[in-house]
Coordinates of C-alpha atoms in Angstrom, one line a residue:
Chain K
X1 CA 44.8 54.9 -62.2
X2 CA 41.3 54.0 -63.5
X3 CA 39.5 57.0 -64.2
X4 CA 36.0 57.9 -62.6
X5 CA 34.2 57.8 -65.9
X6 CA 35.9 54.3 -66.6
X7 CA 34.3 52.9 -63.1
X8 CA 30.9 54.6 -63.4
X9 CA 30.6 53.3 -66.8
X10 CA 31.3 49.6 -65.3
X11 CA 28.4 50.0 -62.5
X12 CA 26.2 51.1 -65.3
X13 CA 26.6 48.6 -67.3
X14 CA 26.0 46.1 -64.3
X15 CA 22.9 47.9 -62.7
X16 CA 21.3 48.7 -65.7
X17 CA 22.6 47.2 -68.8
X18 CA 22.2 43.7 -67.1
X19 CA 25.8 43.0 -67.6
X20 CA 26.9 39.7 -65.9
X21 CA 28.5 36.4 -66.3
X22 CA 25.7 34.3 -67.7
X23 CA 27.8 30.8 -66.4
X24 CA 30.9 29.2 -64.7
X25 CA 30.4 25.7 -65.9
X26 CA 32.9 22.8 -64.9
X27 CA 33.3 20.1 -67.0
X28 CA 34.1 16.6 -65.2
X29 CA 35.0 13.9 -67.0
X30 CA 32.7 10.6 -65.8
X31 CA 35.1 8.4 -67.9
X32 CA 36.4 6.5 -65.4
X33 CA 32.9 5.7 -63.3
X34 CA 32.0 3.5 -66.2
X35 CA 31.2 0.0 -64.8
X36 CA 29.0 -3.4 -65.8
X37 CA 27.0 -3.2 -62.3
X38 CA 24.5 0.3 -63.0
X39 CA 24.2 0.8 -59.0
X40 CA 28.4 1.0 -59.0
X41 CA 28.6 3.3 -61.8
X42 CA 25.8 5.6 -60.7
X43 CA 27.4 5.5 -57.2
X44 CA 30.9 6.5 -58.9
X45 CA 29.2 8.9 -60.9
X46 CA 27.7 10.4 -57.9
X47 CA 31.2 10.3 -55.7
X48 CA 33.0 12.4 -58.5
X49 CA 30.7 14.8 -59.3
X50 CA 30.2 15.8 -56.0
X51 CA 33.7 15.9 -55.0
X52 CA 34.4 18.1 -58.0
X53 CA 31.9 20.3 -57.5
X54 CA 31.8 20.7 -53.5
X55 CA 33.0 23.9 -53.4
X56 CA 31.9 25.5 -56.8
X57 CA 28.7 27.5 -56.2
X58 CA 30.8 28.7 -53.4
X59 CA 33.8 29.8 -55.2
X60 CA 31.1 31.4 -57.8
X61 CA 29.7 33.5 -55.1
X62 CA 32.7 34.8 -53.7
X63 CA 33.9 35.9 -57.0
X64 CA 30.5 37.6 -57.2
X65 CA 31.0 39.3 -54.3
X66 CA 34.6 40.9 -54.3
X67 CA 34.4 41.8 -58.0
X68 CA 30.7 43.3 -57.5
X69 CA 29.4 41.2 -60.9
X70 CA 26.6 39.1 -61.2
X71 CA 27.3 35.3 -62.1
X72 CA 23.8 34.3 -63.0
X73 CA 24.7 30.3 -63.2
X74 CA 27.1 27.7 -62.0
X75 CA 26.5 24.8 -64.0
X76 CA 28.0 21.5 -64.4
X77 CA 28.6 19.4 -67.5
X78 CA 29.7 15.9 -68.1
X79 CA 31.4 13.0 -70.5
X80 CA 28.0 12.3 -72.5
X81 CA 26.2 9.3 -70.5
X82 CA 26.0 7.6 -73.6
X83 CA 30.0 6.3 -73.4
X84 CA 29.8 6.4 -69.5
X85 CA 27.0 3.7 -69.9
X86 CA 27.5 1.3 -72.5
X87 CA 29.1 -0.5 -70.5
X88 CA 26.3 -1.4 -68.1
X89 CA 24.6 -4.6 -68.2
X90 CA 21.0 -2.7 -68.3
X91 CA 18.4 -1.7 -70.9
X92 CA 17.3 1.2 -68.3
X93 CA 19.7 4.2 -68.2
X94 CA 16.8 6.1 -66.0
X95 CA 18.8 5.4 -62.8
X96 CA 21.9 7.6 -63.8
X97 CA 19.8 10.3 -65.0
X98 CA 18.6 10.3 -61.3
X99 CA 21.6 10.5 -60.1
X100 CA 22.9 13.0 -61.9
X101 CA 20.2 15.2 -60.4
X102 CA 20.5 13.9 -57.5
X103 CA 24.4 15.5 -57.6
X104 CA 23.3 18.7 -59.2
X105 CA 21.2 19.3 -56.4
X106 CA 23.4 18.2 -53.7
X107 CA 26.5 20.5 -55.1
X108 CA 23.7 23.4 -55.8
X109 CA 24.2 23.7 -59.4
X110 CA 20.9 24.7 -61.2
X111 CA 21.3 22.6 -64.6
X112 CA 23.5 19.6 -65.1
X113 CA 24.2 19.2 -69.1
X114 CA 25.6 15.7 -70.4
X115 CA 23.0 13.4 -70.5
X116 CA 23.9 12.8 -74.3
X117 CA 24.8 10.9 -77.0
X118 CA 26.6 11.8 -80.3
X119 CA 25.9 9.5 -83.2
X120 CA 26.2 11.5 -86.1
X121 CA 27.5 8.2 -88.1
X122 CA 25.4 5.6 -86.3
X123 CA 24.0 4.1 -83.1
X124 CA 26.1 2.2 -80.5
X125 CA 23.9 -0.2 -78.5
X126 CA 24.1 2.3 -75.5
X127 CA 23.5 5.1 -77.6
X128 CA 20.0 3.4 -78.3
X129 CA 19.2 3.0 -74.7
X130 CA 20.1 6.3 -73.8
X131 CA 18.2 8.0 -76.9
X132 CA 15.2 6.0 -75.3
X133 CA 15.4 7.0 -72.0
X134 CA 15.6 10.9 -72.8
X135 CA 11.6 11.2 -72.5
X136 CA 11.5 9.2 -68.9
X137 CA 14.9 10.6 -67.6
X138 CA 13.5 14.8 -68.6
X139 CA 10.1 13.9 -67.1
X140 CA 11.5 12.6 -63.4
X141 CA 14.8 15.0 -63.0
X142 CA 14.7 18.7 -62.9
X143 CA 18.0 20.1 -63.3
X144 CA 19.4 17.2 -66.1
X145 CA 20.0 18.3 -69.6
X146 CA 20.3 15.7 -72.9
X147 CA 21.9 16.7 -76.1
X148 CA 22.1 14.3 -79.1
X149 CA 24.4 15.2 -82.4
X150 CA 23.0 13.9 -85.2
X151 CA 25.2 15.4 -87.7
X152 CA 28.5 16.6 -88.6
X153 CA 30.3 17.7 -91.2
X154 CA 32.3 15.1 -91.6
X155 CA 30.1 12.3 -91.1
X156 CA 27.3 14.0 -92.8
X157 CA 23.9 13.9 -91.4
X158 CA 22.1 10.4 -89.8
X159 CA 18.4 10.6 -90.9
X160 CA 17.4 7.5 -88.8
X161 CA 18.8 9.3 -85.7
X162 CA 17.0 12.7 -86.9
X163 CA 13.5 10.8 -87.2
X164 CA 14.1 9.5 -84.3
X165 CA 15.3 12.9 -82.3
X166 CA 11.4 14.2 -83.8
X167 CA 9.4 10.8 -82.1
X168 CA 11.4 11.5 -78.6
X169 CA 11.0 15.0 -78.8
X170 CA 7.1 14.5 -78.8
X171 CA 7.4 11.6 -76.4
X172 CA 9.4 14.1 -74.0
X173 CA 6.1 16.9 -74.3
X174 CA 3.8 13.9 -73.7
X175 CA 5.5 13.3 -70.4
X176 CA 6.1 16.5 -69.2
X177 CA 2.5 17.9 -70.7
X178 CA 1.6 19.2 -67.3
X179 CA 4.3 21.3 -67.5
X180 CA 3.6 22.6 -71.2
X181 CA 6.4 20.2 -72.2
X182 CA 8.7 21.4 -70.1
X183 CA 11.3 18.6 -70.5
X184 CA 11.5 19.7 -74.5
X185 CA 13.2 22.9 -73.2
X186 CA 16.2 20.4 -71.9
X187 CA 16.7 18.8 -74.8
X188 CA 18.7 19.9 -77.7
X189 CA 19.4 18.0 -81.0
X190 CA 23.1 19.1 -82.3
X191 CA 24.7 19.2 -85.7
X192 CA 28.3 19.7 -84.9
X193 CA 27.9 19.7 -81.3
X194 CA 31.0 21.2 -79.7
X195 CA 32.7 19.9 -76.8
X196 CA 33.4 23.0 -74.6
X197 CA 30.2 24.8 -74.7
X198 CA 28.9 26.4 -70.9
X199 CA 25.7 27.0 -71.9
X200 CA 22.7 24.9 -70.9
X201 CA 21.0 22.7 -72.7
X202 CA 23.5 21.6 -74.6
X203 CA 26.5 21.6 -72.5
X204 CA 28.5 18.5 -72.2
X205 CA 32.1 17.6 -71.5
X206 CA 33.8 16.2 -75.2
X207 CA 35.8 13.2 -75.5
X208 CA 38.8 15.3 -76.4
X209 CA 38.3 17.5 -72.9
X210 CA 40.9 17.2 -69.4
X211 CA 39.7 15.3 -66.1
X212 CA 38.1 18.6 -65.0
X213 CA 37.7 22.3 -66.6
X214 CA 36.3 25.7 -66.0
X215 CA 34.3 26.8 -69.2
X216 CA 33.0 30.9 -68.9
X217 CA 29.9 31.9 -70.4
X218 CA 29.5 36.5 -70.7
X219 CA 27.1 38.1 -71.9
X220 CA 25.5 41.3 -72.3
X221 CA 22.9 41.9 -75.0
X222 CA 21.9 45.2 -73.0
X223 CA 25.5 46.2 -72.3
X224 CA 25.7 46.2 -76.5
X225 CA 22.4 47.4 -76.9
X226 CA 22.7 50.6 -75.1
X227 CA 27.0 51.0 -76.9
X228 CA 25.1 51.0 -80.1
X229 CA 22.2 53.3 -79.4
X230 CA 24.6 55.9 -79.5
X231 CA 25.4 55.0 -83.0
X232 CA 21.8 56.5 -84.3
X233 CA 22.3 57.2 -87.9
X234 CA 25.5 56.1 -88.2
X235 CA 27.0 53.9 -91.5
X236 CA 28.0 50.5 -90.2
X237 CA 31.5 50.7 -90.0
X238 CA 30.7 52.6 -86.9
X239 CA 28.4 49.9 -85.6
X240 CA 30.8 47.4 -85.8
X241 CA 33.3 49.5 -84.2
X242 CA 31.0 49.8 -81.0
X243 CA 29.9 46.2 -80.8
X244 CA 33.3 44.9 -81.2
X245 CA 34.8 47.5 -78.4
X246 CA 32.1 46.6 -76.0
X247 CA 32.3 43.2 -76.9
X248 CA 36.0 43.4 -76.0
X249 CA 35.0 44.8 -72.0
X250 CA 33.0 42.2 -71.5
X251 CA 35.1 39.4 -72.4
X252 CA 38.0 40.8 -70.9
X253 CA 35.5 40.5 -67.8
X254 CA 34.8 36.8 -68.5
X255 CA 38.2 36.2 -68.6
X256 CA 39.3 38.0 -65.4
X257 CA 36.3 36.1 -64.0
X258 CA 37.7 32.0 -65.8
X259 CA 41.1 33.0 -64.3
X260 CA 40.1 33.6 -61.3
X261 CA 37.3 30.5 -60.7
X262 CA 40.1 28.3 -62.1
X263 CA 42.5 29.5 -59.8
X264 CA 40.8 29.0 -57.0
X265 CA 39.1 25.9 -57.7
X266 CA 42.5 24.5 -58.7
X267 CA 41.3 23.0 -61.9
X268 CA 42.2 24.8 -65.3
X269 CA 41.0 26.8 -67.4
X270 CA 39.3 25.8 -70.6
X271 CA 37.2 28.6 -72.8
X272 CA 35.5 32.0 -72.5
X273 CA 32.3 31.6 -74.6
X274 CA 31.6 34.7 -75.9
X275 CA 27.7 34.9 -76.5
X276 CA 25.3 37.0 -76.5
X277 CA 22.7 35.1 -75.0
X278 CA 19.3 36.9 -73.6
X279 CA 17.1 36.7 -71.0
X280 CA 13.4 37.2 -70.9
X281 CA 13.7 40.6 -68.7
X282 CA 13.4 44.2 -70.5
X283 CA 17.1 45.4 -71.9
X284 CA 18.6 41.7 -71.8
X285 CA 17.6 41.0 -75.6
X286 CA 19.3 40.4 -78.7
X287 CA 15.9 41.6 -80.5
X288 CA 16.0 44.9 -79.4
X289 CA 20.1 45.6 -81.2
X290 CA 19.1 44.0 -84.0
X291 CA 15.9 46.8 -83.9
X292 CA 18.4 49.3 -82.9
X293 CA 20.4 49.1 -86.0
X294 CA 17.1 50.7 -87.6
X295 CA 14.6 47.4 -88.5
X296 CA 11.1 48.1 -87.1
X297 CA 10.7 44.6 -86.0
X298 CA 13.0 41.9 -85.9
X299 CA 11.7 39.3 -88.4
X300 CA 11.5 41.4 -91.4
X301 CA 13.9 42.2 -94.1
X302 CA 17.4 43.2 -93.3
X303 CA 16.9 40.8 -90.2
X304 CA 19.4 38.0 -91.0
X305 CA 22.4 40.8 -92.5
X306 CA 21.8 42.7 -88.9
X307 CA 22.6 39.4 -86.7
X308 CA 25.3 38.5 -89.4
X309 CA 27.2 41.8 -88.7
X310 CA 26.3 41.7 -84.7
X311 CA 27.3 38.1 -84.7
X312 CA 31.0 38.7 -86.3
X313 CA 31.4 42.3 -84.3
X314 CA 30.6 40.2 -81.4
X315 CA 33.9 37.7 -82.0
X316 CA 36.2 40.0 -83.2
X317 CA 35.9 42.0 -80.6
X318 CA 36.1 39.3 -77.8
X319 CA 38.8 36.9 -79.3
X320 CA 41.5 39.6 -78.4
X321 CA 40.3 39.7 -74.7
X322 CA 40.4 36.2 -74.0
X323 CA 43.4 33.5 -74.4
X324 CA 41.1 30.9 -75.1
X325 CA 37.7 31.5 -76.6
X326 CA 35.4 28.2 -77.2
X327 CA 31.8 26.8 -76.9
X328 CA 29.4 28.3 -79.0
X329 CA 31.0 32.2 -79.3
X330 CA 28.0 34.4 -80.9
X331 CA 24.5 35.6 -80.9
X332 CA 22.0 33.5 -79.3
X333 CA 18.4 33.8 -80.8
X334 CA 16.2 31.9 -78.4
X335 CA 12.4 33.1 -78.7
X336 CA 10.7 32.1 -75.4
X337 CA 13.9 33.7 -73.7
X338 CA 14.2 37.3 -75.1
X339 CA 11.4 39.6 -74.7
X340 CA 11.6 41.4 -77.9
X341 CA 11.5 38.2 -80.0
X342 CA 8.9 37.2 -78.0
X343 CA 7.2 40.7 -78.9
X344 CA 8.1 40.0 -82.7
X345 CA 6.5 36.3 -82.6
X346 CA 3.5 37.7 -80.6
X347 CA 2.6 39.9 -83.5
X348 CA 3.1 37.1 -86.1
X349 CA 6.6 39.2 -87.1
X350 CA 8.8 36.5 -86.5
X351 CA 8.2 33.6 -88.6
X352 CA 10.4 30.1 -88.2
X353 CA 11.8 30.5 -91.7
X354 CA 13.4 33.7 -91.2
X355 CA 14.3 31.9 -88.0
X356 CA 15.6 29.8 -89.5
X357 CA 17.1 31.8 -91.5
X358 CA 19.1 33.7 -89.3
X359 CA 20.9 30.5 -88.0
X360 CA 22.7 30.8 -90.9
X361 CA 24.9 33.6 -89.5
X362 CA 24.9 33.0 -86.1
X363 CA 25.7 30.9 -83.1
X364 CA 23.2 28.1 -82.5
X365 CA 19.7 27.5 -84.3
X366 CA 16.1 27.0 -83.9
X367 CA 16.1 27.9 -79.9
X368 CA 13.3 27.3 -77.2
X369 CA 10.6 27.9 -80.4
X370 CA 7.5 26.4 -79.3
X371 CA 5.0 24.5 -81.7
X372 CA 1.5 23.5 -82.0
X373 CA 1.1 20.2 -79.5
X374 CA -0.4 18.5 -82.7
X375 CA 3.0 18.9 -85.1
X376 CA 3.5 15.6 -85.9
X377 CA 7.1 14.2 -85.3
X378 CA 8.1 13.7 -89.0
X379 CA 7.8 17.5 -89.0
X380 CA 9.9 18.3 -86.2
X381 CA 12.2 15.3 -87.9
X382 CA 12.5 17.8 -90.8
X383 CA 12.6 20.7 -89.2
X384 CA 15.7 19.4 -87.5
X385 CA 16.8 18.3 -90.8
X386 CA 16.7 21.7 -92.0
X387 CA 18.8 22.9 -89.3
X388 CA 21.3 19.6 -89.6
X389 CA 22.0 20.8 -93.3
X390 CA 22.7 24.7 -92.6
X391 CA 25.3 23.2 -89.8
X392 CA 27.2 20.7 -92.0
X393 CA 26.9 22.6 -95.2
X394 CA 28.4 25.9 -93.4
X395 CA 30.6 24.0 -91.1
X396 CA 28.9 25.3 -87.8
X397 CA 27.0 24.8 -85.0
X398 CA 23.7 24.1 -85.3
X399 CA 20.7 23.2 -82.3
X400 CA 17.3 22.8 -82.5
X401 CA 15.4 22.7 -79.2
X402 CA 11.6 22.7 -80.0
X403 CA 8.4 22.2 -78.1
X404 CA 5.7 20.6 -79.2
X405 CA 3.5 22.3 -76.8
X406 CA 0.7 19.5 -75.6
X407 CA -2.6 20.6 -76.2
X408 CA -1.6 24.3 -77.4
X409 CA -2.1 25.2 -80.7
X410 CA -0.9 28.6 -82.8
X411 CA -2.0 32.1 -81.2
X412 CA -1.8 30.7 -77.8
X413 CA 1.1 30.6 -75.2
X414 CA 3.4 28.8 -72.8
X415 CA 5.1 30.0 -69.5
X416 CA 7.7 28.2 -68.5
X417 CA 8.9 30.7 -66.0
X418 CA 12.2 32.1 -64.7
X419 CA 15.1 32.3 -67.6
X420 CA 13.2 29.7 -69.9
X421 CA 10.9 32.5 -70.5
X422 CA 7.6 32.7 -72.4
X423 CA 6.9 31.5 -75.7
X424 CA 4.3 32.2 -78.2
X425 CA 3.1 29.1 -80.3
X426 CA 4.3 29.3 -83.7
X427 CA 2.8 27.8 -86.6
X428 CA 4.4 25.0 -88.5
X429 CA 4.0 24.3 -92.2
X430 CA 1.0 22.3 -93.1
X431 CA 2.8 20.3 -96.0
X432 CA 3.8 17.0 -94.8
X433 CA 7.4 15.6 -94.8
X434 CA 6.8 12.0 -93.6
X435 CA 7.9 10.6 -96.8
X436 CA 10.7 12.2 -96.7
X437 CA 11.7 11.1 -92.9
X438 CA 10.7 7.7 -93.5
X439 CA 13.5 7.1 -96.1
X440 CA 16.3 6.9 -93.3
X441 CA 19.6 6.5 -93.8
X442 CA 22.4 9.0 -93.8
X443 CA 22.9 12.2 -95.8
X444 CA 26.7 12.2 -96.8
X445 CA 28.5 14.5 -95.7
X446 CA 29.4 17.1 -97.8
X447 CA 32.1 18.7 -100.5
X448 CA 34.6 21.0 -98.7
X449 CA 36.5 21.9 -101.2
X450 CA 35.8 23.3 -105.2
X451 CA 34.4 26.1 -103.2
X452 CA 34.3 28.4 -106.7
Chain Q
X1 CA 44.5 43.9 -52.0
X2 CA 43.1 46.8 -53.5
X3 CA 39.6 47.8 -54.2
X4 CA 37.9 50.6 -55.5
X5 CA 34.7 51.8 -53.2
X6 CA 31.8 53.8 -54.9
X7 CA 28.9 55.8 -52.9
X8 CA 26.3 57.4 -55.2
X9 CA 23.4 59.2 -54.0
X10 CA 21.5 62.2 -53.0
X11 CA 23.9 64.7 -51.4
X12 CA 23.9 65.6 -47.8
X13 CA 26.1 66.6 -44.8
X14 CA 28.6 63.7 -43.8
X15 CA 29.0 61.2 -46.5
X16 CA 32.0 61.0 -46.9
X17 CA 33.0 61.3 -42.8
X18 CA 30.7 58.1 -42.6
X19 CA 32.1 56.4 -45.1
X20 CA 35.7 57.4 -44.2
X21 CA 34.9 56.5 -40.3
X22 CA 33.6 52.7 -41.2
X23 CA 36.9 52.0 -43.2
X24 CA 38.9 53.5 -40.8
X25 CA 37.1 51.5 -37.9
X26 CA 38.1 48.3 -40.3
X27 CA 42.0 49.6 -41.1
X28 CA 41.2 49.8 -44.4
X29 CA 43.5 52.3 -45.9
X30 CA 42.3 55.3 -48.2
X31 CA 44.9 56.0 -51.2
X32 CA 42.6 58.4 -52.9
X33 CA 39.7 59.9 -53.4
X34 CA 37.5 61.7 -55.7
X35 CA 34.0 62.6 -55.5
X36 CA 31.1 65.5 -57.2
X37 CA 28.0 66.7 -57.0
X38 CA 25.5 66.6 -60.3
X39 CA 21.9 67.6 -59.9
X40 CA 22.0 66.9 -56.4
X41 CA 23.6 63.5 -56.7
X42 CA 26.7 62.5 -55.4
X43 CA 29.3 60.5 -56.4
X44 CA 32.4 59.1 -54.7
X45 CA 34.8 57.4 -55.8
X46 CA 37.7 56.2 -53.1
X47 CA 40.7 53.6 -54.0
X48 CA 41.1 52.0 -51.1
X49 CA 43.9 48.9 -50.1
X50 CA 43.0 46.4 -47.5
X51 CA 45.7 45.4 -45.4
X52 CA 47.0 42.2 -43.8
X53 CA 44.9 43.6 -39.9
X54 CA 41.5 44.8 -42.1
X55 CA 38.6 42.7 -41.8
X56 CA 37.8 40.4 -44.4
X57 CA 36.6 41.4 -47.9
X58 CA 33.1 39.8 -47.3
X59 CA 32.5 41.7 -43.8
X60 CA 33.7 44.7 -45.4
X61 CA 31.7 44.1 -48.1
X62 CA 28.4 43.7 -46.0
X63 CA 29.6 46.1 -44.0
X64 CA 29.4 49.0 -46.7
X65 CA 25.8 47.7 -48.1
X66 CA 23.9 47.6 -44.2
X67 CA 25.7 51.5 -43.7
X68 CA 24.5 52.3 -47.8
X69 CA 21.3 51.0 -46.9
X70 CA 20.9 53.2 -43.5
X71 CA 21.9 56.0 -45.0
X72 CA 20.2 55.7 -48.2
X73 CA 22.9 55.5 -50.5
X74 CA 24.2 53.0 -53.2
X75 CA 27.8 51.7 -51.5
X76 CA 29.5 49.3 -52.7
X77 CA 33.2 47.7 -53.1
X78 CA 34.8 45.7 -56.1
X79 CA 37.8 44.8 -55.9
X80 CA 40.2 46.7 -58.5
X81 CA 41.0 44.4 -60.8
X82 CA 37.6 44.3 -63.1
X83 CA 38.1 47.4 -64.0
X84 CA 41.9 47.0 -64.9
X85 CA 40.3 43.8 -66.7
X86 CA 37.8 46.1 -68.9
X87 CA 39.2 49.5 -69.4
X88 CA 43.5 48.3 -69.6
X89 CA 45.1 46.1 -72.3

C-alpha cells in the first residue's frame, strides 16, 4: 500500500505547490465541414464541434473531482480554418470565426485554438483571406485563438508572410486597443508549429491528426520549485536528479489523467505535453527555479544554461511516465504570465535579447512580451524573424506572441487579467529593420547535415 | 473502487468516530487506517473501498467536504489510483 508520506506529499503538492493539470484539449478534425456555401460550412462546423464536445467540460470535472486534482482548462482545438475554408466562395472568413466562438461557448470550453493557417512555403488563396481576417475575427470573438506558421525547417522561412504576421499583429492591437490589445494575446506566429500541442494560443489540430483526440497538458513550476529548494548548495547533478524525479510524478499524473478523459469520452488518446507552463499567482513560476538554482534575478548571466538544464531535466524525467509525450514538452517562459519574470522585467532585469535568448533551449519563444504601442510593424516583422531563425536553424519550436500595447509606451503596464496575467512594457530596439522586411521573399531553409 | 480519504486538522475528541459514522451511514467500507498527532494537528489517513450499495463517488465526495467544513477540518477523498499513478512504476 501507498505509504502516508507518499499521499501527504501528493496533497501538498496540490494545495500548495499549485500542482494541477493545466489542460485536457480535444482536437476535432473540421475536415469534413468544408463546403462552397460559408452559412453550410459554418453550420457543419458548428454541428461537430458541439457534438464532440457535449460532454467534455463534464467529463473534466468529474475527473477533477474523484481524483481530488485541479484541471485548470478544457480546451478545444481544430483542423486550421485556413484548409476548412478555402473552399468557400467568400472573401470574408469572419463568420466561421463567430462560429467557432459561438461553439466554445455553447460546449463551455474557455479557449478554442485553430483559427490558423500554415504557410511556411507560400500563401494559398484562403490562406490570404484568413491571414486578413485574424484582426476582425480576435477583435469580435472572445474565446478564438489564431496561429500562423511561417517557417519550418524544411521549407525554410517565408519573409512575405513574416512582414505580414508584424502589419496584422498591429492591426489586431488597433482593434482590440480598449482592451490594451487584448486580441495580440490570441495570436501566435509559429516556426515549426506542431500539430498536437494543448496549450492555448497556439493549439490546433495538424493535418496528420485522427477524427478526434484527447491532448494533456501538466504542469507544475511550483511542484519543481519547491523539489529543488531542497537542493540548496548542491552540484547540478543533483538538480537534475530532482527535477527529473518530480517531473516524472507529475507526468505519470497527466497520464493517469489522458487515460482516463479518453476513456471515458470514448475518443483516444493522443499526447501528454509535458510543460512547465506558469501562471501569474505566487509559487506557479518558472522564474523563481531558475532563481532557485542560485541567479539573483532571472535575466542575468547563467540565465539561459539554468532553463537549458531545467528544460532537458524536465523531459527526461516525463518521457518515461507517459506512452506518448507530444505538443510543445518544456519550459514555458511567458512574461505577463509568471510573476517572477514579471518581477525581473519590472526592474528592467529581463531584457528581450536574453529573452530571446533563452528560446534557444527551451520550449516555445518570445511569449505574451508586451511592446511599446508605437513599435512599428517591420520591427515586430523582425523580431519574429529572429525567433523564425532560432526555430529552423535548431530544428524546434518556436512562437512569438507580442503586443504592441496601443497607446503604452516603456515603464508602463498592461493588465489583461486572469491567467494572461500582467505585463510590463518592454522596450524595443530603436534601429530600424524596415529594409530588411521589405525585401520579402523566402529565407531557404537550411543545411542539416555537415554538422562539424 | 477504492479510494484513499484524508482528514487533517487541529486535534480534538471524535474525529475519527465522525468520520467513521458518515462512511459507515454510506456502506463505504474501511480497509485501514492510520492516523497521528504533530504539534496539535492531526492527520488521518483511511483506505477505504466503495461498494456496489455506497452512494455515489460525488455525494460521498460532497458529503466529506460539508462534514470537513462543520467540523473544521480539511476532508477530502481521491480516489486511489493517482497516487499509484505518482509514487508506483
Amino acid at each position: 500500500m501507498i505509504t502516508s508520506g507518499e499521499i501527504l506529499q501528493t496533497i501538498e503538492m496540490i494545495d500548495q505547490q499549485h500542482l494541477d493539470i493545466r489542460t485536457i484539449t480535444m482536437g476535432i478534425s473540421l475536415r469534413d465541414c468544408a463546403h462552397p456555401d460559408i452559412g453550410v460550412c459554418c453550420g457543419r462546423i458548428y454541428d461537430k464541434i458541439t457534438k464532440c464536445a457535449e460532454k467534455l467540460v463534464v467529463t473534466g470535472e468529474q475527473i477533477e473531482k474523484e481524483f481530488g486534482i485541479p484541471i485548470v482548462n478544457k480546451r478545444i482545438s481544430v483542423t486550421p480554418i485556413a484548409l476548412v475554408a478555402d473552399s468557400c466562395e467568400t472573401e470574408d472568413y469572419v463568420p466561421i470565426a463567430s462560429v467557432l466562438d459561438k461553439a466554445a461557448k455553447a460546449v463551455g470550453v474557455n479557449f478554442l485554438g485553430g483559427y490558423t493557417a500554415l504557410v511556411h512555403k507560400g500563401f494559398t488563396k484562403g490562406d490570404l483571406r484568413l491571414i486578413r481576417s485574424i484582426p476582425e475575427a480576435l477583435s469580435l470573438t472572445e474565446r478564438v485563438c489564431s496561429s500562423v506558421n511561417v517557417a519550418t525547417t524544411r521549407a525554410g522561412i517565408n519573409m512575405d508572410a513574416v512582414a505580414e504576421m508584424g502589419r496584422i499583429i498591429k492591426e489586431t492591437a488597433m482593434l482590440t486597443a480598449t482592451d490594451g490589445g487584448l486580441g495580440c494575446a490570441k495570436l501566435v506566429v509559429f516556426a515549426n508549429a506542431v500539430e498536437d500541442n494543448p496549450f492555448m494560443a497556439g493549439a490546433f489540430h495538424g493535418e496528420g491528426e485522427p477524427e478526434c483526440v484527447i491532448n494533456v497538458g501538466v504542469s507544475g513550476p511550483g511542484v519543481v520549485h519547491h523539489a529543488i529548494s531542497a537542493c540548496r548548495g548542491l552540484p547540478f547533478d543533483d538538480v537534475a536528479e530532482t527535477i527529473k524525479k518530480t517531473a516524472f510524478r507529475i507526468t505519470r499524473m497527466g497520464q493517469l489523467v489522458a487515460q482516463e478523459a479518453s476513456k471515458r469520452l470514448g475518443v483516444p488518446f493522443g499526447v501528454v505535453d509535458l510543460s512547465l507552463a506558469p501562471t501569474p499567482e505566487i509559487g506557479d513560476s518558472v522564474a523563481d527555479i531558475l532563481e532557485e538554482m542560485g541567479l539573483e534575478s532571472v535575466g542575468t548571466h547563467g540565465t539561459t544554461a539554468a532553463l537549458a538544464l531545467l528544460n532537458d531535466a524536465v523531459k527526461k524525467g516525463g518521457v518515461m511516465a507517459s506512452s506518448h509525450v507530444g505538443g510543445l514538452s518544456g519550459a514555458f517562459i511567458p512574461v505577463s504570465e509568471d510573476a517572477g519574470m514579471i518581477r525581473a522585467a519590472e526592474r528592467g532585469l529581463l531584457s528581450l535579447e536574453k529573452l530571446e535568448a533563452m528560446t534557444c533551449v527551451c520550449s516555445v519563444g518570445l511569449d505574451m512580451i508586451a511592446v511599446p504601442g508605437d513599435t512599428s510593424a517591420e520591427t515586430i516583422s523582425a523580431i519574429i524573424a529572429d525567433e523564425a531563425a532560432i526555430g529552423v536553424v535548431n530544428n524546434k519550436t518556436t512562437a512569438v506572441r507580442i503586443i504592441p500595447v496601443p497607446g503604452k509606451g516603456v515603464g508602463e503596464s498592461v493588465d489583461f487579467g486572469g491567467l494572461l496575467g500582467k505585463a510590463p512594457i518592454m522596450p524595443v530596439h530603436p534601429s530600424s529593420s524596415a529594409g530588411f522586411i521589405s525585401r520579402g521573399g523566402r529565407i531557404p531553409a537550411p543545411l542539416n547535415s555537415l554538422k562539424n | 473502487m477504492r479510494a484513499i480519504v484524508t482528514v487533517i486538522g487541529k486535534d480534538r475528541v471524535g474525529i475519527i468516530a465522525d468520520v467513521c459514522a458518515i462512511l459507515a451511514r454510506n456502506k463505504v467500507n474501511v480497509l485501514d487506517i492510520s492516523q497521528t498527532v504533530m504539534q496539535e494537528y492531526f492527520t488521518m489517513i483511511m483506505l477505504v473501498d466503495m461498494l456496489k450499495d455506497s452512494i455515489s463517488f460525488d455525494e460521498m465526495s460532497s458529503l466529506l467536504n460539508d462534514a470537513g467544513r462543520e467540523l473544521g477540518l480539511s476532508i477530502r477523498i481521491q480516489r486511489e489510483d493517482i497516487f499509484n499513478a505518482m509514487h508506483r512504476i
